[in-house]
XYZ file of C-alpha atoms in Angstrom:
561
model
C -113.316 56.894 93.668
C -114.818 55.209 90.989
C -112.013 53.032 89.901
C -112.405 53.610 86.354
C -111.098 57.001 86.932
C -107.381 55.632 87.788
C -107.643 52.964 85.074
C -108.695 55.676 82.405
C -108.924 59.180 84.199
C -110.429 60.837 80.397
C -112.524 58.638 79.932
C -110.252 57.841 76.710
C -111.606 53.677 75.779
C -115.218 54.647 76.494
C -114.896 56.961 73.830
C -112.774 54.221 72.272
C -115.713 51.699 72.349
C -118.394 54.025 70.561
C -116.905 55.083 68.682
C -116.207 51.602 67.161
C -120.221 50.534 68.530
C -121.421 53.795 66.050
C -118.837 53.003 62.678
C -120.713 49.074 63.377
C -123.588 51.331 62.180
C -123.018 52.138 59.070
C -121.726 49.895 57.319
C -121.385 52.047 53.712
C -118.897 54.388 55.701
C -116.541 51.154 57.289
C -117.030 49.317 54.309
C -115.188 52.270 51.621
C -112.664 53.203 55.293
C -112.291 49.384 55.042
C -111.567 49.316 51.122
C -109.093 52.040 51.019
C -107.431 50.127 53.158
C -107.208 46.637 51.347
C -105.734 49.000 48.265
C -103.591 50.642 50.068
C -102.044 47.651 51.585
C -101.534 46.230 48.219
C -100.079 48.396 47.105
C -97.435 48.131 49.607
C -96.807 44.805 49.586
C -95.672 45.506 46.311
C -93.091 48.797 47.143
C -91.907 46.535 50.056
C -91.227 43.381 48.255
C -90.504 45.716 44.892
C -87.000 46.695 47.755
C -86.374 42.761 48.661
C -85.726 42.005 45.412
C -84.130 45.273 44.139
C -86.565 45.544 41.977
C -86.936 49.778 38.869
C -88.313 52.062 40.976
C -87.981 50.240 44.286
C -86.607 53.908 45.370
C -89.559 55.795 44.616
C -91.812 57.427 47.037
C -93.527 55.392 49.442
C -96.966 54.757 48.530
C -98.327 56.228 52.549
C -95.815 59.461 53.502
C -95.196 60.364 57.165
C -96.527 64.312 58.355
C -93.955 66.019 56.708
C -93.287 67.363 60.366
C -93.164 64.162 62.136
C -89.619 63.800 62.854
C -89.464 60.286 64.199
C -89.448 59.006 60.952
C -86.403 60.379 59.718
C -83.540 57.760 59.332
C -82.991 56.660 55.696
C -83.133 53.200 57.242
C -86.853 53.836 56.838
C -86.718 54.553 52.826
C -83.897 51.991 52.348
C -84.338 49.287 54.103
C -86.992 46.380 53.382
C -87.773 46.028 57.184
C -88.242 49.060 58.101
C -90.000 50.241 55.152
C -92.043 48.096 55.832
C -92.801 47.848 59.295
C -93.470 51.627 58.405
C -95.311 51.446 56.275
C -97.483 49.127 58.041
C -98.126 51.265 60.879
C -99.165 54.235 58.788
C -101.775 52.256 56.832
C -103.271 51.467 60.318
C -103.221 54.798 61.325
C -105.047 55.696 58.676
C -107.165 52.640 59.052
C -108.158 54.245 61.817
C -108.258 57.679 61.706
C -111.334 56.345 58.939
C -113.027 54.711 61.039
C -113.800 56.961 63.153
C -115.552 59.467 60.369
C -117.113 56.610 59.243
C -119.116 56.874 63.457
C -120.342 60.276 62.457
C -119.896 61.869 66.298
C -120.916 65.106 67.196
C -118.086 67.283 67.413
C -117.126 66.927 70.949
C -116.378 62.995 70.239
C -115.163 63.074 66.889
C -112.349 65.236 68.487
C -111.520 63.343 71.147
C -111.805 60.268 69.743
C -109.489 61.059 67.553
C -107.419 62.909 69.980
C -106.902 59.173 71.756
C -106.594 56.688 68.526
C -103.767 59.028 68.393
C -102.039 59.287 71.536
C -102.160 55.022 72.154
C -101.130 55.420 68.007
C -98.056 56.874 69.196
C -97.629 54.830 72.040
C -97.628 51.794 69.760
C -95.312 53.378 67.653
C -92.333 51.338 65.787
C -90.034 54.381 66.975
C -90.607 53.214 70.536
C -89.436 49.227 70.857
C -85.961 48.789 70.177
C -85.812 46.353 67.738
C -87.578 48.191 65.070
C -85.868 51.327 65.159
C -82.759 52.061 63.164
C -81.587 54.722 64.479
C -81.087 53.065 68.182
C -79.848 49.660 67.187
C -77.109 51.522 65.108
C -76.961 53.604 68.083
C -76.582 49.263 70.294
C -74.420 48.140 67.929
C -71.782 51.332 67.657
C -71.389 51.340 71.406
C -70.936 47.194 71.794
C -74.558 46.997 74.101
C -73.150 50.263 76.291
C -76.064 52.925 75.326
C -79.027 49.902 75.885
C -77.367 49.457 79.131
C -77.898 53.264 79.906
C -81.048 52.977 78.560
C -82.632 50.244 80.796
C -80.149 51.975 83.618
C -82.447 55.508 82.358
C -85.910 53.586 82.667
C -85.326 51.961 85.800
C -84.994 55.297 87.137
C -87.593 56.488 86.056
C -89.463 54.138 86.449
C -88.767 54.117 90.690
C -88.464 58.118 90.766
C -91.185 59.456 88.156
C -93.442 57.160 87.748
C -92.687 55.667 84.826
C -92.458 58.017 82.814
C -89.438 59.220 80.590
C -87.720 62.418 82.281
C -87.354 65.320 79.760
C -84.760 67.199 81.572
C -82.421 67.119 84.237
C -83.111 69.693 86.707
C -80.362 68.880 89.223
C -78.529 72.598 88.557
C -81.090 74.976 88.620
C -81.929 76.821 91.441
C -84.462 79.852 92.062
C -83.065 83.086 93.046
C -79.483 80.645 91.677
C -79.316 80.872 89.176
C -82.731 81.414 87.207
C -85.653 84.260 88.936
C -82.891 86.491 89.864
C -83.600 89.742 88.425
C -83.290 92.236 91.630
C -86.272 92.390 94.564
C -87.497 92.802 97.649
C -91.336 90.211 98.881
C -92.715 93.313 100.076
C -96.315 91.436 100.601
C -97.324 87.940 101.574
C -100.203 86.075 101.952
C -101.877 82.386 102.648
C -102.304 82.669 98.509
C -99.664 85.059 97.184
C -96.204 86.996 97.796
C -95.866 90.227 96.049
C -91.818 90.393 94.881
C -91.382 94.877 93.904
C -87.697 94.664 91.401
C -85.587 97.293 92.137
C -85.173 99.305 90.044
C -82.444 99.850 86.839
C -82.727 102.976 84.813
C -82.265 107.005 86.597
C -85.528 106.919 85.924
C -89.591 105.236 85.633
C -92.818 105.502 83.611
C -94.931 107.303 86.371
C -97.536 103.836 86.038
C -96.192 101.079 87.722
C -96.229 96.929 86.222
C -98.221 94.121 87.579
C -96.760 90.933 86.119
C -99.662 88.177 87.097
C -98.786 84.791 86.499
C -101.200 81.588 86.163
C -101.828 79.300 89.045
C -100.503 76.299 87.747
C -96.715 77.434 87.462
C -94.357 78.651 89.128
C -94.588 82.362 88.415
C -90.729 83.024 87.438
C -91.066 81.715 83.237
C -91.190 85.595 83.236
C -88.200 85.871 85.072
C -86.288 82.989 84.064
C -82.212 83.981 83.717
C -81.071 86.701 83.378
C -81.042 87.279 79.015
C -84.175 85.183 78.811
C -86.407 87.916 82.001
C -89.368 89.368 81.001
C -88.959 91.420 83.701
C -86.070 92.193 84.182
C -86.701 93.558 80.104
C -89.171 95.325 81.591
C -87.498 96.769 84.750
C -84.651 97.952 82.143
C -87.039 99.681 79.917
C -87.801 101.803 82.704
C -90.747 100.499 84.911
C -91.193 100.289 88.225
C -92.799 97.071 88.253
C -94.196 93.814 90.840
C -95.031 90.658 90.756
C -97.100 87.884 91.597
C -96.053 84.172 93.207
C -98.160 81.940 94.481
C -98.528 79.782 96.779
C -98.706 75.674 96.159
C -101.542 74.331 97.419
C -102.395 71.892 99.975
C -105.298 70.030 101.157
C -105.798 73.268 103.709
C -106.732 75.022 100.634
C -109.092 72.288 99.200
C -112.280 74.963 99.436
C -110.116 77.787 98.456
C -112.649 79.114 96.182
C -111.914 81.330 91.969
C -113.123 84.316 94.013
C -110.871 83.857 96.113
C -108.160 83.866 93.729
C -109.697 86.536 92.313
C -110.278 88.763 95.475
C -107.100 87.225 97.261
C -104.939 86.925 94.092
C -104.647 90.042 91.586
C -107.288 91.969 93.002
C -105.134 92.195 96.217
C -102.004 93.109 94.727
C -103.212 95.842 92.554
C -103.958 96.801 95.731
C -100.770 96.544 97.256
C -98.989 98.012 94.236
C -101.263 101.583 94.333
C -100.312 101.460 98.506
C -96.742 101.597 97.402
C -96.298 103.800 94.759
C -99.507 106.018 95.195
C -100.809 105.391 91.695
C -104.143 105.393 89.998
C -104.750 102.028 87.614
C -102.139 100.558 87.785
C -100.571 97.850 84.407
C -100.322 94.308 84.012
C -98.578 91.357 82.362
C -100.356 88.690 82.083
C -99.736 84.603 80.877
C -102.416 82.044 80.266
C -104.858 81.887 83.530
C -102.984 84.603 84.981
C -104.668 86.688 81.634
C -108.191 84.432 82.410
C -108.325 85.819 85.837
C -107.406 89.450 85.238
C -109.486 89.706 82.556
C -112.454 88.438 84.861
C -111.977 91.273 86.660
C -111.335 93.808 84.161
C -114.691 93.264 83.728
C -115.381 93.559 87.747
C -113.755 96.394 88.080
C -115.665 98.323 84.305
C -119.226 96.795 86.716
C -118.673 97.896 89.660
C -117.362 100.859 89.070
C -113.942 101.093 91.275
C -111.029 99.876 87.421
C -108.146 99.723 89.385
C -106.332 98.234 85.663
C -105.058 100.911 83.254
C -103.762 98.411 80.707
C -103.023 94.349 80.409
C -101.452 92.499 78.116
C -101.998 88.803 77.713
C -99.717 86.270 77.107
C -101.313 83.381 75.122
C -104.701 83.149 77.012
C -107.893 82.124 76.549
C -111.090 84.266 77.640
C -113.760 82.730 74.810
C -113.301 79.220 75.337
C -115.468 77.620 73.065
C -112.453 76.560 70.675
C -110.210 75.090 73.899
C -108.034 73.107 70.557
C -106.991 69.475 71.775
C -107.567 70.307 75.803
C -111.497 69.647 74.781
C -110.934 66.471 74.852
C -109.841 66.692 78.617
C -112.729 68.796 79.612
C -115.934 66.878 79.446
C -118.772 66.697 81.598
C -117.434 62.695 82.200
C -114.056 64.411 82.759
C -114.716 66.909 85.055
C -117.033 64.557 86.915
C -113.911 62.264 87.318
C -111.578 64.834 88.189
C -114.351 65.847 90.807
C -114.179 62.667 92.630
C -110.119 62.660 92.635
C -109.848 65.398 94.008
C -112.343 64.785 96.656
C -109.779 62.299 98.215
C -106.675 64.760 98.593
C -108.554 68.756 98.415
C -106.429 69.503 95.738
C -105.135 68.116 91.993
C -101.365 67.111 92.223
C -99.088 68.796 90.246
C -97.716 65.979 88.313
C -101.708 64.826 86.624
C -101.795 68.312 85.246
C -98.378 68.109 83.815
C -98.829 64.797 82.215
C -102.476 65.717 80.333
C -99.676 69.323 79.253
C -97.581 66.495 78.343
C -99.917 64.166 75.651
C -101.384 67.310 73.521
C -97.851 66.951 72.297
C -96.977 63.335 73.216
C -94.334 62.675 70.696
C -92.745 65.799 71.661
C -93.038 65.359 74.860
C -93.380 62.154 75.834
C -91.824 59.765 73.798
C -89.522 61.893 72.335
C -87.543 61.577 75.471
C -88.652 57.097 75.822
C -86.004 57.550 71.781
C -83.260 59.293 73.579
C -83.003 58.086 77.118
C -84.533 54.853 77.444
C -83.614 53.818 73.387
C -79.766 55.582 72.274
C -78.730 55.473 76.548
C -78.592 59.725 76.561
C -79.237 61.345 79.657
C -81.448 64.250 79.865
C -80.607 67.427 78.496
C -80.155 69.988 80.799
C -82.310 73.078 79.761
C -84.227 76.040 81.154
C -87.304 76.244 80.054
C -87.953 72.446 80.668
C -86.426 72.671 84.487
C -88.676 75.904 85.388
C -92.123 72.999 83.388
C -91.469 70.024 85.470
C -90.936 72.889 88.781
C -95.625 72.888 88.293
C -97.813 73.349 91.516
C -100.942 71.669 92.922
C -104.839 72.845 91.905
C -106.659 73.976 95.037
C -110.278 71.532 94.805
C -113.035 73.911 94.581
C -110.695 76.693 92.802
C -109.505 74.282 89.900
C -113.565 72.256 89.010
C -115.374 75.830 88.696
C -112.469 77.051 87.074
C -112.791 74.852 84.771
C -116.840 73.902 84.125
C -117.243 77.784 84.427
C -114.632 77.937 81.937
C -113.753 75.238 79.431
C -117.525 73.831 79.609
C -120.079 76.192 79.703
C -117.818 79.920 78.438
C -119.257 81.992 80.543
C -117.708 84.904 80.312
C -117.636 85.174 76.591
C -120.970 84.462 76.916
C -122.349 87.313 79.485
C -122.948 84.920 81.745
C -119.659 84.942 84.522
C -120.774 85.884 87.816
C -118.319 87.728 90.844
C -120.383 88.161 93.707
C -123.650 87.700 92.639
C -122.960 90.538 89.674
C -123.183 89.539 86.144
C -119.910 90.641 83.826
C -119.399 91.541 80.935
C -116.843 91.883 78.484
C -117.210 93.806 75.923
C -118.143 96.943 78.906
C -113.868 96.431 79.335
C -112.440 99.158 77.808
C -108.564 100.185 78.410
C -106.137 98.996 75.753
C -105.311 95.358 75.263
C -102.251 93.932 73.878
C -102.906 90.022 73.353
C -100.133 88.264 72.067
C -100.264 84.380 70.311
C -98.064 81.840 69.653
C -98.170 79.916 66.196
C -97.419 76.987 67.406
C -98.697 77.026 71.190
C -100.365 73.355 71.395
C -102.735 74.668 74.739
C -103.664 77.495 73.678
C -104.260 77.174 70.431
C -103.238 81.278 68.687
C -106.751 81.610 66.522
C -108.445 81.181 70.040
C -106.030 83.461 71.558
C -106.965 86.233 69.136
C -110.613 85.794 70.409
C -109.433 87.914 73.393
C -108.823 91.042 71.036
C -112.626 90.686 69.817
C -114.117 89.522 72.405
C -113.161 92.888 74.816
C -114.668 96.185 74.129
C -111.115 98.595 74.211
C -108.305 99.539 71.559
C -106.789 95.593 71.490
C -103.480 94.944 69.191
C -102.792 91.820 68.474
C -98.926 89.511 67.926
C -98.533 87.112 66.744
C -95.170 85.321 67.788
C -93.099 82.257 66.470
C -92.419 79.090 68.709
C -95.097 77.049 71.444
C -96.796 78.038 74.322
C -93.777 78.420 76.451
C -91.053 79.779 74.295
C -93.559 81.817 72.626
C -92.803 83.932 75.818
C -89.507 83.574 76.691
C -88.801 84.787 73.788
C -85.628 87.915 73.804
C -83.647 89.233 70.641
C -81.946 86.903 68.832
C -81.324 85.493 65.148
C -84.613 83.380 65.303
C -86.676 85.781 67.105
C -89.960 87.407 64.928
C -93.641 87.948 65.292
C -96.279 88.878 62.959
C -98.177 92.364 63.149
C -101.156 94.003 62.158
C -102.860 96.753 63.050
C -106.125 95.983 62.233
C -108.421 94.035 64.019
C -111.048 91.626 61.966
C -113.624 88.881 62.711
C -111.707 85.816 61.588
C -108.280 84.858 62.911
C -106.786 83.872 58.898
C -108.189 87.428 57.771
C -105.752 89.405 60.348
C -103.253 86.888 59.185
C -103.520 87.590 55.208
C -102.319 91.014 55.687
C -100.260 91.069 58.736
C -96.049 91.469 58.401
C -93.296 89.925 59.579
C -90.505 91.398 61.110
C -86.834 89.270 62.329
C -87.061 90.837 65.530
C -89.060 90.226 68.946
C -92.437 90.672 69.737
C -90.038 92.576 73.214
C -89.573 95.185 71.554
C -92.813 96.148 70.113
C -95.017 95.687 73.280
C -91.708 97.822 75.493
C -92.938 100.600 72.341
C -96.515 100.010 72.950
C -96.072 99.537 76.678
C -94.148 103.231 76.348
C -96.944 104.809 74.885
C -99.059 104.318 77.925
C -96.362 103.794 81.062
C -97.927 107.634 81.609
C -94.881 110.218 82.391
C -91.160 109.884 83.693
C -90.090 110.066 87.271
C -86.969 109.784 89.695
C -87.107 106.175 90.686
C -88.525 105.026 93.934
C -85.960 105.173 97.035
C -86.418 102.382 98.576
C -88.676 99.350 97.715
C -92.246 98.843 99.526
C -93.375 101.936 102.339
C -93.794 102.225 105.816
C -96.885 99.731 105.317
C -95.053 97.550 102.983
C -91.894 96.623 104.379
C -89.740 94.428 102.247
C -89.698 90.628 103.920
C -86.666 89.701 101.969
C -84.825 89.126 98.920
C -86.918 87.620 95.699
C -87.522 85.489 94.442
C -88.800 84.354 98.426
C -91.069 82.018 99.782
C -93.847 80.520 98.188
C -91.456 79.933 94.007
C -89.585 77.399 96.550
C -92.363 75.451 97.878
C -92.267 71.711 96.632
C -95.273 69.407 97.362
C -95.013 68.604 100.750
C -93.759 72.079 101.922
C -95.972 74.068 104.267
C -95.753 77.692 104.731
C -94.118 77.204 108.043
C -91.817 75.242 106.657
C-alpha cells in the first residue's frame, strides 16, 4: 500500500497544494483576496481595541459574522470579551481569506469542491473552540467545577485514544442491543444465505393487505434503522397498518467475501429475497421500501426486471436514495479517481473496507456536528457521551467487500452509469426510463449524505408515476420520523424538471410523512385478506426469532460463531 494512502487517503493535502500553486498563477485574483483580508484585518483590529477600551460603538455587531447556523459561537463571551472577540474574528478572517484564495485558483468544479471541503475541514480542526484556553465555555466550566471538568475531560480523551482510534466518542451504546431494546418488532428469520437473512414479521391486524412488503436496507449499515425501537420503527408502523412485512438483514463481510461483486449483491440480496417472499406468500410482484444504497440496488433491480421481462417488484419506496450521481454533494470530494484508486489499494490488503473508515468519512462531511461537538462536550467540558438509540445504530456499521465496493464507487459515483443508460448487469444494458412502476421518493431537507436536490432526480429519472415528498431533519432522522409535534413534511402532486420548482409549489404539513406514505402504499397493496396463520412455509420454515444472527455480528465474528 502506498504510504500516502495512509497519511492522506483522500489526497486533501495534494489538492490544497495544487490550489495554492494555481492561485499563485493568478496574481490579480490573489492580490484582491489579500487586499480584502487586509481591509478586514484593520476593521477587526479597530473593533477589538474599541472593546478593550470600552469605546462608544464597542457593542456594535462584529465586522465578520459567523454563519447563522454555526452554534460554536453561541457563548456571549465571543462578542463581549475582547480576548475571545479578537480570537474569533481573526479565525473567521482566516477562513474568508482561504476561501478567497481558493476562488482565485480558478479550479474546475470537482477540484474546487474538494479544495473547499479540505480547507473547511482543516480550519474546523484548528478552530479556537476545540482548545481549552480559547473556549470560554470550557474555561467557565473548569472554574465552576474547580478543575474537575478538566480531569474528566482528560480521562475521556485518554479513553478515546485507547479504545476509539483517537476519535471522540459520539454515543454511549452500552445500554443498547438489537433484540433487547432495538429491532424489537416480533418476527422470525425464515431464510438465510451466506449474504443475508430474511425476516418475516408477525401480523398485528385482523386483516392484512394482499401484496407483501419487503424492506431493503443499505449494506453499509445494519437493517434496524427501519426497526429502531417501539414507537420509532417504520417496520412496526407498516405492520400495524396491515402490511405483511419482510426485511433483509445483511451479513457483516469478512476477508472471505473479498470477491463478492455488485451483481452478487443484486442477485443474492433483493432479488433472492423477493423470490423467497413470493414463495412464502404466493404473491406476484412485491412492494418494497428501500433505504439509501438499498434503494440504488432496488432501482437497478427494477430496471433489470424491465429489461428481462421478469419483474418481481410492484412499487418502490425510496428513502434518501441516489440513483443519479451527477451531483453527489460533499461525498464527491471522497469519490474522485485518485481517492478511489487509493481506497482500492487499501482494500486489497484485507479484502474489505473497515466499517470505521466509512463511518469517519460520513462524520467528516459534518465535522462540527459529528466530530468537534464531541471534542468540546467530552474532552473540554468533561461530559459523558449521550446514550441515544439513533447514534447507537449509527455506531453499529458494517464492512464493505473490496470488489463490490470498488465497483459501486466507480460505476455509480465516478461514471454515473445508471442515469446515463450505461449500467450493465449480466451483459444487459439497463434503462431507468423503462421502469414503469409507481414510486414514492422521500428525501430529507438537511441530509448531508444524499442532498435532497439530488435524491429528487429519482422522481424524474424513472419512467413510472413518481411521488416526491420532502421531510425535515437529516439522513437518519428524516427516516426515523414517527408522529410527534416536531414532524413535518412537504408535498406537491406534480413533478417538475428541477427540485427548486417542485419546492416553490409544495405544501407544508405539520405531521410525519409516515401518514402520507401509509395512504399512498395502502392504495397500491391490494385487497384485505386474512393474515397468514403462521410465519414462513414448508420450504422456508422459521429458523429463529428476529432480529436473527447477522445483525448481531461484530467485526471479527463469522457466521459460524
